[in-house]
Amino acid sequence: MDDLFTAASADVHKNSKPLSERARPDSFDHFIGQAGVINDGPQLKDLITADHIPSLIFWGPPGTGKTSLAIIISKLTKAEFISRSAIDTGAKDL
C-alpha cells in the first residue's frame, strides 16, 4: 500500500526532467557560446530560415551545444530529426 510520501515521490519523478533538459535553450536567442556556428556567415542560419536543411552531423566534446542546436533546428524546420549518440551508435548504423 502506498503512503503519502511514496505517492508524492512518484508524482515528482513522473513529471520532472533532468536538469540538462530543463536548462536547454529553446531558441537561437537563448543559444549562447557557439556564435561562430550561427552568427559568423549567414549560411546555416539562412538554410534554417528557408527550411532547406541538408543532412548534418554535429561532432565535438560534451557540453558544447550539439544536441541543443539540433533540437532548436528541429523546432524551426520541418526537417526529420533523428538523434544518435556516438556512445550508443556505431559507424555501421550511421
PDB file of C-alpha atoms in Angstrom:
ATOM      1  CA  MET A   1       0.000   0.000   0.000  1.00  0.00           C
ATOM      2  CA  ASP A   2       1.312   3.428  -0.934  1.00  0.00           C
ATOM      3  CA  ASP A   3       1.640   6.112   1.643  1.00  0.00           C
ATOM      4  CA  LEU A   4       1.655   9.878   1.204  1.00  0.00           C
ATOM      5  CA  PHE A   5       5.437  10.035   0.688  1.00  0.00           C
ATOM      6  CA  THR A   6       5.552   7.256  -1.911  1.00  0.00           C
ATOM      7  CA  ALA A   7       2.761   8.881  -3.915  1.00  0.00           C
ATOM      8  CA  ALA A   8       4.393  12.326  -3.749  1.00  0.00           C
ATOM      9  CA  SER A   9       7.745  10.903  -4.800  1.00  0.00           C
ATOM     10  CA  ALA A  10       6.184   9.107  -7.762  1.00  0.00           C
ATOM     11  CA  ASP A  11       4.478  12.325  -8.920  1.00  0.00           C
ATOM     12  CA  VAL A  12       7.709  14.311  -8.724  1.00  0.00           C
ATOM     13  CA  HIS A  13       9.686  11.726 -10.680  1.00  0.00           C
ATOM     14  CA  LYS A  14       6.997  11.266 -13.314  1.00  0.00           C
ATOM     15  CA  ASN A  15       6.745  14.992 -14.099  1.00  0.00           C
ATOM     16  CA  SER A  16      10.367  16.072 -13.775  1.00  0.00           C
ATOM     17  CA  LYS A  17      13.007  16.107 -16.480  1.00  0.00           C
ATOM     18  CA  PRO A  18      16.763  16.009 -15.992  1.00  0.00           C
ATOM     19  CA  LEU A  19      18.350  19.405 -15.331  1.00  0.00           C
ATOM     20  CA  SER A  20      20.112  19.293 -18.700  1.00  0.00           C
ATOM     21  CA  GLU A  21      16.742  19.129 -20.463  1.00  0.00           C
ATOM     22  CA  ARG A  22      15.116  21.791 -18.288  1.00  0.00           C
ATOM     23  CA  ALA A  23      18.049  24.202 -18.813  1.00  0.00           C
ATOM     24  CA  ARG A  24      18.411  23.543 -22.550  1.00  0.00           C
ATOM     25  CA  PRO A  25      17.929  26.655 -24.745  1.00  0.00           C
ATOM     26  CA  ASP A  26      14.790  26.586 -26.878  1.00  0.00           C
ATOM     27  CA  SER A  27      15.664  29.296 -29.414  1.00  0.00           C
ATOM     28  CA  PHE A  28      18.661  30.969 -31.025  1.00  0.00           C
ATOM     29  CA  ASP A  29      18.114  33.918 -28.685  1.00  0.00           C
ATOM     30  CA  HIS A  30      19.000  31.650 -25.752  1.00  0.00           C
ATOM     31  CA  PHE A  31      21.713  29.660 -27.572  1.00  0.00           C
ATOM     32  CA  ILE A  32      24.976  31.019 -26.132  1.00  0.00           C
ATOM     33  CA  GLY A  33      28.579  30.067 -26.723  1.00  0.00           C
ATOM     34  CA  GLN A  34      28.584  28.987 -30.359  1.00  0.00           C
ATOM     35  CA  ALA A  35      28.299  32.317 -32.150  1.00  0.00           C
ATOM     36  CA  GLY A  36      30.656  31.074 -34.858  1.00  0.00           C
ATOM     37  CA  VAL A  37      28.179  28.405 -35.844  1.00  0.00           C
ATOM     38  CA  ILE A  38      25.144  30.660 -36.057  1.00  0.00           C
ATOM     39  CA  ASN A  39      26.322  34.262 -36.453  1.00  0.00           C
ATOM     40  CA  ASP A  40      29.542  34.112 -38.482  1.00  0.00           C
ATOM     41  CA  GLY A  41      28.299  33.999 -42.015  1.00  0.00           C
ATOM     42  CA  PRO A  42      24.696  33.530 -42.959  1.00  0.00           C
ATOM     43  CA  GLN A  43      24.944  30.017 -44.420  1.00  0.00           C
ATOM     44  CA  LEU A  44      23.491  27.844 -41.655  1.00  0.00           C
ATOM     45  CA  LYS A  45      21.038  30.426 -40.355  1.00  0.00           C
ATOM     46  CA  ASP A  46      19.781  31.133 -43.898  1.00  0.00           C
ATOM     47  CA  LEU A  47      19.279  27.418 -44.529  1.00  0.00           C
ATOM     48  CA  ILE A  48      17.349  27.083 -41.287  1.00  0.00           C
ATOM     49  CA  THR A  49      15.196  30.133 -42.032  1.00  0.00           C
ATOM     50  CA  ALA A  50      14.453  28.860 -45.549  1.00  0.00           C
ATOM     51  CA  ASP A  51      13.773  25.340 -44.192  1.00  0.00           C
ATOM     52  CA  HIS A  52      16.380  23.820 -46.528  1.00  0.00           C
ATOM     53  CA  ILE A  53      18.456  21.799 -44.102  1.00  0.00           C
ATOM     54  CA  PRO A  54      20.895  19.257 -45.548  1.00  0.00           C
ATOM     55  CA  SER A  55      21.941  16.182 -43.593  1.00  0.00           C
ATOM     56  CA  LEU A  56      24.032  17.365 -40.675  1.00  0.00           C
ATOM     57  CA  ILE A  57      26.358  15.653 -38.237  1.00  0.00           C
ATOM     58  CA  PHE A  58      27.404  17.620 -35.178  1.00  0.00           C
ATOM     59  CA  TRP A  59      30.672  16.455 -33.675  1.00  0.00           C
ATOM     60  CA  GLY A  60      32.543  17.759 -30.674  1.00  0.00           C
ATOM     61  CA  PRO A  61      33.213  17.393 -26.977  1.00  0.00           C
ATOM     62  CA  PRO A  62      30.384  17.007 -24.465  1.00  0.00           C
ATOM     63  CA  GLY A  63      28.581  20.133 -23.364  1.00  0.00           C
ATOM     64  CA  THR A  64      29.282  22.262 -26.432  1.00  0.00           C
ATOM     65  CA  GLY A  65      25.683  22.580 -27.623  1.00  0.00           C
ATOM     66  CA  LYS A  66      25.378  19.913 -30.310  1.00  0.00           C
ATOM     67  CA  THR A  67      22.096  18.473 -29.055  1.00  0.00           C
ATOM     68  CA  SER A  68      20.692  21.898 -28.172  1.00  0.00           C
ATOM     69  CA  LEU A  69      21.421  23.209 -31.667  1.00  0.00           C
ATOM     70  CA  ALA A  70      19.851  20.149 -33.265  1.00  0.00           C
ATOM     71  CA  ILE A  71      16.702  20.499 -31.153  1.00  0.00           C
ATOM     72  CA  ILE A  72      16.394  24.201 -31.996  1.00  0.00           C
ATOM     73  CA  ILE A  73      16.752  23.411 -35.707  1.00  0.00           C
ATOM     74  CA  SER A  74      14.158  20.644 -35.442  1.00  0.00           C
ATOM     75  CA  LYS A  75      11.677  23.074 -33.859  1.00  0.00           C
ATOM     76  CA  LEU A  76      12.231  25.749 -36.535  1.00  0.00           C
ATOM     77  CA  THR A  77      12.050  23.486 -39.589  1.00  0.00           C
ATOM     78  CA  LYS A  78      10.046  20.621 -40.969  1.00  0.00           C
ATOM     79  CA  ALA A  79      13.184  18.501 -41.293  1.00  0.00           C
ATOM     80  CA  GLU A  80      13.159  14.965 -39.947  1.00  0.00           C
ATOM     81  CA  PHE A  81      15.149  14.836 -36.733  1.00  0.00           C
ATOM     82  CA  ILE A  82      16.941  11.586 -35.892  1.00  0.00           C
ATOM     83  CA  SER A  83      19.150  11.723 -32.840  1.00  0.00           C
ATOM     84  CA  ARG A  84      22.070   9.315 -32.498  1.00  0.00           C
ATOM     85  CA  SER A  85      24.670   9.221 -29.772  1.00  0.00           C
ATOM     86  CA  ALA A  86      28.199   8.102 -30.573  1.00  0.00           C
ATOM     87  CA  ILE A  87      28.114   6.119 -27.356  1.00  0.00           C
ATOM     88  CA  ASP A  88      25.068   4.124 -28.473  1.00  0.00           C
ATOM     89  CA  THR A  89      25.663   4.077 -32.230  1.00  0.00           C
ATOM     90  CA  GLY A  90      28.444   2.691 -34.378  1.00  0.00           C
ATOM     91  CA  ALA A  91      29.669   3.612 -37.840  1.00  0.00           C
ATOM     92  CA  LYS A  92      27.553   0.814 -39.306  1.00  0.00           C
ATOM     93  CA  ASP A  93      24.343   2.455 -38.023  1.00  0.00           C
ATOM     94  CA  LEU A  94      25.341   5.860 -39.387  1.00  0.00           C
TER      95      LEU A  94
END
